[in-house]
PDB file of C-alpha atoms in Angstrom:
ATOM      1  CA  UNK A   1       0.000   0.000   0.000  1.00 43.00           C
ATOM      2  CA  UNK A   2       1.376   3.382  -0.994  1.00 51.00           C
ATOM      3  CA  UNK A   3       1.870   5.988   1.674  1.00 54.00           C
ATOM      4  CA  UNK A   4      -0.335   9.070   1.592  1.00 53.00           C
ATOM      5  CA  UNK A   5       2.177  11.162   3.478  1.00 60.00           C
ATOM      6  CA  UNK A   6      -0.109  12.293   6.279  1.00 65.00           C
ATOM      7  CA  UNK A   7       1.345   9.613   8.572  1.00 85.00           C
ATOM      8  CA  UNK A   8       4.992   9.986   7.552  1.00 94.00           C
ATOM      9  CA  UNK A   9       7.101  11.429  10.412  1.00 97.00           C
ATOM     10  CA  UNK A  10       9.156  14.548   9.743  1.00 98.00           C
ATOM     11  CA  UNK A  11      12.730  14.661  11.080  1.00 98.00           C
ATOM     12  CA  UNK A  12      14.904  17.699  11.693  1.00 98.00           C
ATOM     13  CA  UNK A  13      18.340  16.934  10.270  1.00 97.00           C
ATOM     14  CA  UNK A  14      21.409  17.154  12.511  1.00 96.00           C
ATOM     15  CA  UNK A  15      23.268  20.189  11.133  1.00 95.00           C
ATOM     16  CA  UNK A  16      26.555  21.163  12.770  1.00 91.00           C
ATOM     17  CA  UNK A  17      26.417  24.720  14.042  1.00 92.00           C
ATOM     18  CA  UNK A  18      22.666  25.018  13.524  1.00 96.00           C
ATOM     19  CA  UNK A  19      20.695  22.221  15.168  1.00 97.00           C
ATOM     20  CA  UNK A  20      21.298  23.420  18.713  1.00 97.00           C
ATOM     21  CA  UNK A  21      18.724  23.312  21.480  1.00 97.00           C
ATOM     22  CA  UNK A  22      17.096  26.711  20.714  1.00 98.00           C
ATOM     23  CA  UNK A  23      16.555  25.875  17.035  1.00 98.00           C
ATOM     24  CA  UNK A  24      15.359  22.349  17.813  1.00 98.00           C
ATOM     25  CA  UNK A  25      12.744  23.705  20.203  1.00 98.00           C
ATOM     26  CA  UNK A  26      11.412  26.089  17.582  1.00 98.00           C
ATOM     27  CA  UNK A  27      11.240  23.364  14.930  1.00 98.00           C
ATOM     28  CA  UNK A  28       9.449  21.103  17.414  1.00 98.00           C
ATOM     29  CA  UNK A  29       6.894  23.838  18.048  1.00 97.00           C
ATOM     30  CA  UNK A  30       6.262  24.030  14.311  1.00 97.00           C
ATOM     31  CA  UNK A  31       5.679  20.317  13.888  1.00 97.00           C
ATOM     32  CA  UNK A  32       9.000  18.466  13.624  1.00 98.00           C
ATOM     33  CA  UNK A  33       8.175  14.974  14.873  1.00 98.00           C
ATOM     34  CA  UNK A  34      11.663  13.672  15.580  1.00 98.00           C
ATOM     35  CA  UNK A  35      14.792  15.646  16.449  1.00 98.00           C
ATOM     36  CA  UNK A  36      18.486  14.780  16.386  1.00 98.00           C
ATOM     37  CA  UNK A  37      21.307  16.730  18.009  1.00 97.00           C
ATOM     38  CA  UNK A  38      24.244  18.252  16.204  1.00 95.00           C
ATOM     39  CA  UNK A  39      27.144  15.867  15.583  1.00 95.00           C
ATOM     40  CA  UNK A  40      28.752  14.827  18.848  1.00 96.00           C
ATOM     41  CA  UNK A  41      32.278  13.455  18.915  1.00 96.00           C
ATOM     42  CA  UNK A  42      32.528   9.914  20.277  1.00 97.00           C
ATOM     43  CA  UNK A  43      36.115  10.761  21.270  1.00 96.00           C
ATOM     44  CA  UNK A  44      34.902  13.897  23.041  1.00 95.00           C
ATOM     45  CA  UNK A  45      32.534  11.775  25.129  1.00 95.00           C
ATOM     46  CA  UNK A  46      35.219   9.164  25.734  1.00 94.00           C
ATOM     47  CA  UNK A  47      37.672  11.778  27.044  1.00 93.00           C
ATOM     48  CA  UNK A  48      35.040  13.768  28.953  1.00 90.00           C
ATOM     49  CA  UNK A  49      35.361  16.989  26.931  1.00 89.00           C
ATOM     50  CA  UNK A  50      33.249  19.754  28.503  1.00 89.00           C
ATOM     51  CA  UNK A  51      32.226  21.381  25.206  1.00 88.00           C
ATOM     52  CA  UNK A  52      31.098  18.025  23.875  1.00 92.00           C
ATOM     53  CA  UNK A  53      28.843  17.443  26.857  1.00 91.00           C
ATOM     54  CA  UNK A  54      27.180  20.854  26.366  1.00 89.00           C
ATOM     55  CA  UNK A  55      25.824  19.536  23.055  1.00 93.00           C
ATOM     56  CA  UNK A  56      23.905  16.880  25.009  1.00 95.00           C
ATOM     57  CA  UNK A  57      21.604  19.300  26.838  1.00 95.00           C
ATOM     58  CA  UNK A  58      17.989  18.654  25.893  1.00 96.00           C
ATOM     59  CA  UNK A  59      14.576  19.644  27.224  1.00 96.00           C
ATOM     60  CA  UNK A  60      11.538  17.500  27.952  1.00 96.00           C
ATOM     61  CA  UNK A  61       9.592  19.048  25.072  1.00 96.00           C
ATOM     62  CA  UNK A  62      12.138  17.799  22.513  1.00 98.00           C
ATOM     63  CA  UNK A  63      11.218  14.108  22.749  1.00 98.00           C
ATOM     64  CA  UNK A  64      11.502  11.953  20.763  1.00 98.00           C
ATOM     65  CA  UNK A  65      15.110  12.987  20.173  1.00 98.00           C
ATOM     66  CA  UNK A  66      18.275  11.138  19.240  1.00 98.00           C
ATOM     67  CA  UNK A  67      21.942  11.974  19.683  1.00 98.00           C
ATOM     68  CA  UNK A  68      24.210  11.776  16.639  1.00 98.00           C
ATOM     69  CA  UNK A  69      27.721  10.460  17.180  1.00 98.00           C
ATOM     70  CA  UNK A  70      30.685  10.552  14.830  1.00 97.00           C
ATOM     71  CA  UNK A  71      34.009   8.757  14.943  1.00 97.00           C
ATOM     72  CA  UNK A  72      35.648   5.647  13.503  1.00 97.00           C
ATOM     73  CA  UNK A  73      36.785   3.483  16.444  1.00 97.00           C
ATOM     74  CA  UNK A  74      34.347   0.727  17.543  1.00 97.00           C
ATOM     75  CA  UNK A  75      35.805   0.644  21.062  1.00 97.00           C
ATOM     76  CA  UNK A  76      35.515   4.425  21.504  1.00 97.00           C
ATOM     77  CA  UNK A  77      31.913   4.279  20.274  1.00 97.00           C
ATOM     78  CA  UNK A  78      31.150   1.541  22.808  1.00 96.00           C
ATOM     79  CA  UNK A  79      32.647   3.548  25.667  1.00 96.00           C
ATOM     80  CA  UNK A  80      30.917   6.748  24.513  1.00 96.00           C
ATOM     81  CA  UNK A  81      27.515   5.074  24.392  1.00 95.00           C
ATOM     82  CA  UNK A  82      27.991   3.637  27.853  1.00 93.00           C
ATOM     83  CA  UNK A  83      28.606   7.191  29.073  1.00 93.00           C
ATOM     84  CA  UNK A  84      25.340   8.244  27.395  1.00 94.00           C
ATOM     85  CA  UNK A  85      23.242   5.745  29.354  1.00 89.00           C
ATOM     86  CA  UNK A  86      22.372   8.384  31.939  1.00 88.00           C
ATOM     87  CA  UNK A  87      21.065  10.774  29.299  1.00 95.00           C
ATOM     88  CA  UNK A  88      17.398  10.619  28.252  1.00 96.00           C
ATOM     89  CA  UNK A  89      17.917  10.232  24.492  1.00 97.00           C
ATOM     90  CA  UNK A  90      15.402   8.018  22.725  1.00 98.00           C
ATOM     91  CA  UNK A  91      17.832   6.628  20.143  1.00 98.00           C
ATOM     92  CA  UNK A  92      21.403   6.965  18.883  1.00 98.00           C
ATOM     93  CA  UNK A  93      22.352   7.901  15.342  1.00 98.00           C
ATOM     94  CA  UNK A  94      25.766   7.113  13.858  1.00 98.00           C
ATOM     95  CA  UNK A  95      27.053   9.634  11.345  1.00 98.00           C
ATOM     96  CA  UNK A  96      28.392   7.829   8.298  1.00 98.00           C
ATOM     97  CA  UNK A  97      27.499  10.557   5.826  1.00 97.00           C
ATOM     98  CA  UNK A  98      29.162  13.851   6.783  1.00 95.00           C
ATOM     99  CA  UNK A  99      31.128  15.143   3.754  1.00 95.00           C
ATOM    100  CA  UNK A 100      33.245  17.884   5.360  1.00 95.00           C
ATOM    101  CA  UNK A 101      37.029  17.548   4.905  1.00 95.00           C
ATOM    102  CA  UNK A 102      37.902  17.881   8.587  1.00 94.00           C
ATOM    103  CA  UNK A 103      35.611  14.918   9.360  1.00 96.00           C
ATOM    104  CA  UNK A 104      36.457  12.563   6.489  1.00 96.00           C
ATOM    105  CA  UNK A 105      40.237  13.132   6.713  1.00 96.00           C
ATOM    106  CA  UNK A 106      40.130  11.305  10.060  1.00 94.00           C
ATOM    107  CA  UNK A 107      38.218   8.411   8.560  1.00 96.00           C
ATOM    108  CA  UNK A 108      34.932   9.570  10.112  1.00 97.00           C
ATOM    109  CA  UNK A 109      31.615  10.528   8.512  1.00 97.00           C
ATOM    110  CA  UNK A 110      31.184   9.528   4.870  1.00 97.00           C
ATOM    111  CA  UNK A 111      34.708   8.043   4.786  1.00 97.00           C
ATOM    112  CA  UNK A 112      33.205   5.068   6.632  1.00 98.00           C
ATOM    113  CA  UNK A 113      31.203   4.199   3.512  1.00 97.00           C
ATOM    114  CA  UNK A 114      34.534   3.223   1.937  1.00 97.00           C
ATOM    115  CA  UNK A 115      35.102   0.665   4.695  1.00 97.00           C
ATOM    116  CA  UNK A 116      32.070  -1.575   5.169  1.00 96.00           C
ATOM    117  CA  UNK A 117      33.916  -3.946   7.505  1.00 97.00           C
ATOM    118  CA  UNK A 118      34.768  -1.160   9.947  1.00 98.00           C
ATOM    119  CA  UNK A 119      31.305   0.368   9.651  1.00 98.00           C
ATOM    120  CA  UNK A 120      29.705  -2.964  10.462  1.00 98.00           C
ATOM    121  CA  UNK A 121      31.993  -3.373  13.482  1.00 98.00           C
ATOM    122  CA  UNK A 122      31.012   0.094  14.735  1.00 98.00           C
ATOM    123  CA  UNK A 123      27.290  -0.642  14.410  1.00 98.00           C
ATOM    124  CA  UNK A 124      27.654  -4.005  16.166  1.00 98.00           C
ATOM    125  CA  UNK A 125      29.680  -2.388  18.955  1.00 97.00           C
ATOM    126  CA  UNK A 126      27.009   0.260  19.468  1.00 97.00           C
ATOM    127  CA  UNK A 127      24.123  -2.217  19.382  1.00 97.00           C
ATOM    128  CA  UNK A 128      25.816  -4.386  22.013  1.00 96.00           C
ATOM    129  CA  UNK A 129      26.343  -1.373  24.292  1.00 95.00           C
ATOM    130  CA  UNK A 130      22.753  -0.179  24.719  1.00 96.00           C
ATOM    131  CA  UNK A 131      19.103  -1.194  24.522  1.00 95.00           C
ATOM    132  CA  UNK A 132      18.302   2.018  22.674  1.00 97.00           C
ATOM    133  CA  UNK A 133      17.788   1.812  18.894  1.00 98.00           C
ATOM    134  CA  UNK A 134      20.877   2.461  16.792  1.00 98.00           C
ATOM    135  CA  UNK A 135      20.228   4.260  13.499  1.00 98.00           C
ATOM    136  CA  UNK A 136      22.699   5.140  10.752  1.00 98.00           C
ATOM    137  CA  UNK A 137      22.903   8.216   8.523  1.00 98.00           C
ATOM    138  CA  UNK A 138      24.581   7.676   5.160  1.00 98.00           C
ATOM    139  CA  UNK A 139      24.871   9.124   1.663  1.00 98.00           C
ATOM    140  CA  UNK A 140      24.458   7.679  -1.818  1.00 97.00           C
ATOM    141  CA  UNK A 141      28.143   6.797  -1.708  1.00 97.00           C
ATOM    142  CA  UNK A 142      31.577   8.387  -1.809  1.00 96.00           C
ATOM    143  CA  UNK A 143      31.403   9.399  -5.473  1.00 95.00           C
ATOM    144  CA  UNK A 144      29.707   8.202  -8.672  1.00 94.00           C
ATOM    145  CA  UNK A 145      32.295   5.430  -8.971  1.00 94.00           C
ATOM    146  CA  UNK A 146      31.533   4.272  -5.427  1.00 94.00           C
ATOM    147  CA  UNK A 147      27.741   4.231  -5.115  1.00 96.00           C
ATOM    148  CA  UNK A 148      27.185   1.583  -2.447  1.00 97.00           C
ATOM    149  CA  UNK A 149      24.194   2.831  -0.422  1.00 98.00           C
ATOM    150  CA  UNK A 150      22.140  -0.309  -1.107  1.00 98.00           C
ATOM    151  CA  UNK A 151      24.855  -2.793  -0.144  1.00 98.00           C
ATOM    152  CA  UNK A 152      25.926  -0.620   2.773  1.00 98.00           C
ATOM    153  CA  UNK A 153      22.345  -0.432   4.090  1.00 98.00           C
ATOM    154  CA  UNK A 154      21.910  -4.202   3.861  1.00 98.00           C
ATOM    155  CA  UNK A 155      25.111  -4.645   5.856  1.00 98.00           C
ATOM    156  CA  UNK A 156      23.972  -2.063   8.407  1.00 98.00           C
ATOM    157  CA  UNK A 157      20.662  -3.908   8.842  1.00 98.00           C
ATOM    158  CA  UNK A 158      22.480  -7.225   9.308  1.00 98.00           C
ATOM    159  CA  UNK A 159      24.726  -5.538  11.893  1.00 98.00           C
ATOM    160  CA  UNK A 160      21.735  -4.485  13.984  1.00 98.00           C
ATOM    161  CA  UNK A 161      20.803  -0.992  12.774  1.00 98.00           C
ATOM    162  CA  UNK A 162      17.167  -0.098  13.485  1.00 98.00           C
ATOM    163  CA  UNK A 163      16.777   2.462  10.672  1.00 98.00           C
ATOM    164  CA  UNK A 164      18.657   4.045   7.784  1.00 98.00           C
ATOM    165  CA  UNK A 165      18.672   7.759   7.001  1.00 98.00           C
ATOM    166  CA  UNK A 166      19.955   8.375   3.484  1.00 98.00           C
ATOM    167  CA  UNK A 167      20.903  11.631   1.795  1.00 97.00           C
ATOM    168  CA  UNK A 168      20.639  11.246  -1.971  1.00 96.00           C
ATOM    169  CA  UNK A 169      24.013  12.806  -2.788  1.00 96.00           C
ATOM    170  CA  UNK A 170      27.541  11.439  -2.874  1.00 96.00           C
ATOM    171  CA  UNK A 171      30.279  12.812  -0.649  1.00 96.00           C
ATOM    172  CA  UNK A 172      31.907  14.326  -3.742  1.00 94.00           C
ATOM    173  CA  UNK A 173      28.757  16.369  -4.416  1.00 93.00           C
ATOM    174  CA  UNK A 174      28.579  17.849  -0.916  1.00 92.00           C
ATOM    175  CA  UNK A 175      25.328  19.858  -1.336  1.00 92.00           C
ATOM    176  CA  UNK A 176      25.675  20.721  -5.018  1.00 92.00           C
ATOM    177  CA  UNK A 177      23.649  19.346  -7.877  1.00 91.00           C
ATOM    178  CA  UNK A 178      20.434  17.452  -7.289  1.00 94.00           C
ATOM    179  CA  UNK A 179      19.706  14.781  -4.701  1.00 95.00           C
ATOM    180  CA  UNK A 180      19.078  11.355  -6.215  1.00 97.00           C
ATOM    181  CA  UNK A 181      15.802  10.139  -4.774  1.00 98.00           C
ATOM    182  CA  UNK A 182      15.939   6.914  -6.797  1.00 97.00           C
ATOM    183  CA  UNK A 183      18.741   5.655  -4.543  1.00 98.00           C
ATOM    184  CA  UNK A 184      16.441   6.223  -1.559  1.00 98.00           C
ATOM    185  CA  UNK A 185      13.809   4.059  -3.247  1.00 98.00           C
ATOM    186  CA  UNK A 186      16.375   1.343  -3.967  1.00 98.00           C
ATOM    187  CA  UNK A 187      17.481   1.284  -0.329  1.00 98.00           C
ATOM    188  CA  UNK A 188      13.853   1.165   0.782  1.00 98.00           C
ATOM    189  CA  UNK A 189      13.271  -1.863  -1.442  1.00 98.00           C
ATOM    190  CA  UNK A 190      16.442  -3.585  -0.223  1.00 98.00           C
ATOM    191  CA  UNK A 191      15.923  -3.538   3.561  1.00 98.00           C
ATOM    192  CA  UNK A 192      13.135  -4.287   6.008  1.00 98.00           C
ATOM    193  CA  UNK A 193      14.030  -1.602   8.562  1.00 98.00           C
ATOM    194  CA  UNK A 194      12.622   1.952   8.199  1.00 98.00           C
ATOM    195  CA  UNK A 195      14.266   4.219   5.631  1.00 98.00           C
ATOM    196  CA  UNK A 196      14.192   7.988   6.053  1.00 98.00           C
ATOM    197  CA  UNK A 197      14.751  10.083   2.921  1.00 98.00           C
ATOM    198  CA  UNK A 198      16.909  13.206   3.025  1.00 98.00           C
ATOM    199  CA  UNK A 199      17.905  15.800   0.445  1.00 97.00           C
ATOM    200  CA  UNK A 200      16.250  18.703  -1.394  1.00 97.00           C
ATOM    201  CA  UNK A 201      13.113  19.088   0.703  1.00 98.00           C
ATOM    202  CA  UNK A 202      12.411  22.820   0.482  1.00 97.00           C
ATOM    203  CA  UNK A 203       8.614  22.869   0.135  1.00 96.00           C
ATOM    204  CA  UNK A 204       5.478  20.840   0.907  1.00 96.00           C
ATOM    205  CA  UNK A 205       5.404  19.769  -2.748  1.00 97.00           C
ATOM    206  CA  UNK A 206       8.934  18.376  -2.435  1.00 97.00           C
ATOM    207  CA  UNK A 207       7.885  16.292   0.562  1.00 97.00           C
ATOM    208  CA  UNK A 208       4.881  14.858  -1.269  1.00 97.00           C
ATOM    209  CA  UNK A 209       6.984  14.000  -4.315  1.00 97.00           C
ATOM    210  CA  UNK A 210       9.628  12.250  -2.207  1.00 98.00           C
ATOM    211  CA  UNK A 211       7.025  10.111  -0.470  1.00 97.00           C
ATOM    212  CA  UNK A 212       5.381   9.170  -3.783  1.00 96.00           C
ATOM    213  CA  UNK A 213       8.686   8.479  -5.532  1.00 97.00           C
ATOM    214  CA  UNK A 214      10.498   6.580  -2.786  1.00 97.00           C
ATOM    215  CA  UNK A 215       7.755   5.290  -0.424  1.00 96.00           C
ATOM    216  CA  UNK A 216      10.138   6.199   2.397  1.00 97.00           C
ATOM    217  CA  UNK A 217       9.146   5.749   6.038  1.00 97.00           C
ATOM    218  CA  UNK A 218      10.078   9.296   7.046  1.00 98.00           C
ATOM    219  CA  UNK A 219      11.418  12.548   5.666  1.00 98.00           C
ATOM    220  CA  UNK A 220      14.399  14.448   7.018  1.00 98.00           C
ATOM    221  CA  UNK A 221      14.610  18.191   6.464  1.00 98.00           C
ATOM    222  CA  UNK A 222      17.874  20.099   6.824  1.00 97.00           C
ATOM    223  CA  UNK A 223      18.633  23.286   4.915  1.00 96.00           C
ATOM    224  CA  UNK A 224      14.950  23.623   4.055  1.00 97.00           C
ATOM    225  CA  UNK A 225      14.248  24.450   7.708  1.00 98.00           C
ATOM    226  CA  UNK A 226      16.919  27.146   8.066  1.00 98.00           C
ATOM    227  CA  UNK A 227      15.143  30.481   8.331  1.00 97.00           C
ATOM    228  CA  UNK A 228      11.833  28.700   7.768  1.00 98.00           C
ATOM    229  CA  UNK A 229      11.210  26.391  10.750  1.00 98.00           C
ATOM    230  CA  UNK A 230       7.476  26.497   9.948  1.00 97.00           C
ATOM    231  CA  UNK A 231       8.173  24.238   6.936  1.00 98.00           C
ATOM    232  CA  UNK A 232       7.182  21.239   9.092  1.00 97.00           C
ATOM    233  CA  UNK A 233       3.761  22.725   9.777  1.00 96.00           C
ATOM    234  CA  UNK A 234       3.335  23.638   6.099  1.00 96.00           C
ATOM    235  CA  UNK A 235       4.222  20.118   4.953  1.00 97.00           C
ATOM    236  CA  UNK A 236       1.801  18.505   7.390  1.00 96.00           C
ATOM    237  CA  UNK A 237      -1.002  20.825   6.325  1.00 95.00           C
ATOM    238  CA  UNK A 238      -0.347  20.120   2.641  1.00 96.00           C
ATOM    239  CA  UNK A 239      -0.099  16.345   3.064  1.00 95.00           C
ATOM    240  CA  UNK A 240      -3.297  16.253   5.119  1.00 93.00           C
ATOM    241  CA  UNK A 241      -5.464  18.764   3.259  1.00 91.00           C
ATOM    242  CA  UNK A 242      -3.868  19.097  -0.161  1.00 91.00           C
ATOM    243  CA  UNK A 243      -3.611  22.846   0.349  1.00 90.00           C
ATOM    244  CA  UNK A 244      -0.432  24.864   0.613  1.00 84.00           C
ATOM    245  CA  UNK A 245      -0.819  27.221   3.607  1.00 86.00           C
ATOM    246  CA  UNK A 246       0.031  30.893   3.412  1.00 88.00           C
ATOM    247  CA  UNK A 247       3.524  31.787   4.639  1.00 88.00           C
ATOM    248  CA  UNK A 248       3.764  33.579   7.986  1.00 93.00           C
ATOM    249  CA  UNK A 249       3.163  37.306   7.963  1.00 94.00           C
ATOM    250  CA  UNK A 250       6.023  39.765   8.383  1.00 95.00           C
ATOM    251  CA  UNK A 251       4.959  40.316  11.990  1.00 95.00           C
ATOM    252  CA  UNK A 252       4.918  36.567  12.675  1.00 96.00           C
ATOM    253  CA  UNK A 253       8.350  36.157  11.110  1.00 96.00           C
ATOM    254  CA  UNK A 254       9.769  38.949  13.248  1.00 97.00           C
ATOM    255  CA  UNK A 255       8.259  37.429  16.390  1.00 97.00           C
ATOM    256  CA  UNK A 256       9.874  34.068  15.608  1.00 98.00           C
ATOM    257  CA  UNK A 257      13.281  35.748  15.194  1.00 98.00           C
ATOM    258  CA  UNK A 258      12.888  37.530  18.532  1.00 98.00           C
ATOM    259  CA  UNK A 259      11.750  34.308  20.220  1.00 98.00           C
ATOM    260  CA  UNK A 260      14.710  32.424  18.732  1.00 98.00           C
ATOM    261  CA  UNK A 261      17.086  35.127  19.955  1.00 98.00           C
ATOM    262  CA  UNK A 262      15.655  34.951  23.474  1.00 98.00           C
ATOM    263  CA  UNK A 263      16.107  31.168  23.562  1.00 98.00           C
ATOM    264  CA  UNK A 264      19.651  31.506  22.223  1.00 98.00           C
ATOM    265  CA  UNK A 265      20.627  34.042  24.900  1.00 97.00           C
ATOM    266  CA  UNK A 266      19.036  31.907  27.636  1.00 97.00           C
ATOM    267  CA  UNK A 267      20.977  28.848  26.464  1.00 96.00           C
ATOM    268  CA  UNK A 268      24.397  30.339  25.704  1.00 96.00           C
ATOM    269  CA  UNK A 269      24.438  33.606  27.633  1.00 96.00           C
ATOM    270  CA  UNK A 270      24.261  37.082  26.095  1.00 95.00           C
ATOM    271  CA  UNK A 271      27.564  37.256  24.202  1.00 95.00           C
ATOM    272  CA  UNK A 272      27.676  33.787  22.642  1.00 96.00           C
ATOM    273  CA  UNK A 273      23.895  33.676  22.218  1.00 97.00           C
ATOM    274  CA  UNK A 274      23.934  36.810  20.064  1.00 97.00           C
ATOM    275  CA  UNK A 275      26.911  35.554  18.066  1.00 96.00           C
ATOM    276  CA  UNK A 276      25.221  32.207  17.396  1.00 97.00           C
ATOM    277  CA  UNK A 277      21.986  33.958  16.460  1.00 97.00           C
ATOM    278  CA  UNK A 278      23.448  36.111  13.698  1.00 97.00           C
ATOM    279  CA  UNK A 279      23.737  33.223  11.227  1.00 97.00           C
ATOM    280  CA  UNK A 280      20.112  32.297  11.901  1.00 98.00           C
ATOM    281  CA  UNK A 281      19.003  35.897  11.347  1.00 98.00           C
ATOM    282  CA  UNK A 282      20.743  35.825   7.952  1.00 97.00           C
ATOM    283  CA  UNK A 283      18.636  32.793   7.022  1.00 98.00           C
ATOM    284  CA  UNK A 284      15.406  34.324   8.340  1.00 98.00           C
ATOM    285  CA  UNK A 285      15.972  37.450   6.233  1.00 97.00           C
ATOM    286  CA  UNK A 286      17.016  35.576   3.092  1.00 95.00           C
ATOM    287  CA  UNK A 287      14.946  36.629   0.100  1.00 93.00           C
ATOM    288  CA  UNK A 288      13.360  39.648   1.775  1.00 95.00           C
ATOM    289  CA  UNK A 289      13.556  43.012   0.024  1.00 94.00           C
ATOM    290  CA  UNK A 290      16.862  44.856   0.511  1.00 92.00           C
ATOM    291  CA  UNK A 291      17.922  42.431   3.272  1.00 96.00           C
ATOM    292  CA  UNK A 292      21.614  42.334   2.316  1.00 95.00           C
ATOM    293  CA  UNK A 293      22.296  45.743   3.870  1.00 95.00           C
ATOM    294  CA  UNK A 294      20.436  44.850   7.038  1.00 96.00           C
ATOM    295  CA  UNK A 295      22.283  41.545   7.422  1.00 96.00           C
ATOM    296  CA  UNK A 296      25.609  43.285   6.922  1.00 96.00           C
ATOM    297  CA  UNK A 297      24.760  45.871   9.578  1.00 96.00           C
ATOM    298  CA  UNK A 298      23.563  43.257  12.082  1.00 96.00           C
ATOM    299  CA  UNK A 299      26.856  41.393  11.691  1.00 95.00           C
ATOM    300  CA  UNK A 300      28.617  44.473  13.083  1.00 95.00           C
ATOM    301  CA  UNK A 301      26.286  44.904  16.065  1.00 95.00           C
ATOM    302  CA  UNK A 302      27.103  43.364  19.459  1.00 92.00           C
ATOM    303  CA  UNK A 303      24.200  44.329  21.722  1.00 94.00           C
ATOM    304  CA  UNK A 304      20.885  42.544  21.669  1.00 95.00           C
ATOM    305  CA  UNK A 305      18.965  45.824  21.988  1.00 96.00           C
ATOM    306  CA  UNK A 306      20.719  47.274  18.940  1.00 96.00           C
ATOM    307  CA  UNK A 307      19.948  44.159  16.871  1.00 97.00           C
ATOM    308  CA  UNK A 308      16.302  44.194  17.928  1.00 97.00           C
ATOM    309  CA  UNK A 309      16.050  47.897  17.091  1.00 97.00           C
ATOM    310  CA  UNK A 310      17.519  47.271  13.635  1.00 97.00           C
ATOM    311  CA  UNK A 311      15.101  44.407  13.047  1.00 97.00           C
ATOM    312  CA  UNK A 312      12.115  46.450  14.252  1.00 97.00           C
ATOM    313  CA  UNK A 313      13.010  49.283  11.877  1.00 96.00           C
ATOM    314  CA  UNK A 314      13.521  46.884   8.984  1.00 97.00           C
ATOM    315  CA  UNK A 315      10.237  45.026   9.472  1.00 96.00           C
ATOM    316  CA  UNK A 316       8.358  48.336   9.883  1.00 95.00           C
ATOM    317  CA  UNK A 317       9.827  49.375   6.539  1.00 95.00           C
ATOM    318  CA  UNK A 318       8.764  46.065   4.950  1.00 95.00           C
ATOM    319  CA  UNK A 319       5.198  46.380   6.269  1.00 93.00           C
ATOM    320  CA  UNK A 320       4.886  49.929   4.979  1.00 92.00           C
ATOM    321  CA  UNK A 321       6.139  48.794   1.584  1.00 90.00           C
ATOM    322  CA  UNK A 322       3.706  45.871   1.632  1.00 87.00           C
ATOM    323  CA  UNK A 323       0.775  48.185   2.407  1.00 87.00           C
ATOM    324  CA  UNK A 324       1.749  50.534  -0.429  1.00 83.00           C
ATOM    325  CA  UNK A 325       1.714  47.639  -2.888  1.00 79.00           C
ATOM    326  CA  UNK A 326      -1.755  46.413  -1.863  1.00 69.00           C
TER     327      UNK A 326
END
């Protein structure tokens, strides 16, 4: 039976530098069903690194939520997961798909797709260390000459993985070009465990097409949620009613930015919270009239009050312009 989409869970992708607690909470409010933390170093956990442990802070409202670990040593993964037993995560996700040079040069992330024996050993080590489900996030393959997502997923299932999350690009592509959804369908047909599709979901229509094309068991949204956390709500409305909802008003968008900034300051403190927030503000303002100048000015500001004043002035200007056009 083909999926209609209305019962397909929506995941927020683990994005380094973005999927922190404040952003996760906002996405949850707007309908994200399942959350995953930013990448957490298995070595950092093993050695008790303080900054690593800060990434593990979650709130009750975020459940169900998983923690994503990266690394390449089965023993270190085992020890790291044992240290996580006291944390209330609902599942553990192993990153075997990150394409960034600083990750793959150490044999972590997508580099693991070039070594199925080691990857299998890591999964088995993790499964034996906890009763929590172990999921794996992968890509299509390393490059077009090494497309092994299907075989890799079969091996992961045999090793005890509870679900596969697959991004339809190779490591060589990074985020360029177009995601290959056919590889998601092939993985779905090859394994019995749930398969979550990832890549190029920027609208409710994209979500519907992915479900119809791949029959995946879930959809993961990454860049499509940056600056538009309400995409989860929009997708659910579209899949349920067949109607694309209106985007939030300028006032609503401004209120979300201010709410996000408040959560960021509460979590990090004033100085770091503002610094972390600036990249999110750039995404929120993307595509708005004459936003480049405003984003450039906000980058130079250090005080929360000054940033809020700049945003208030900018959104007042946008509303006046909107009224003149109607």
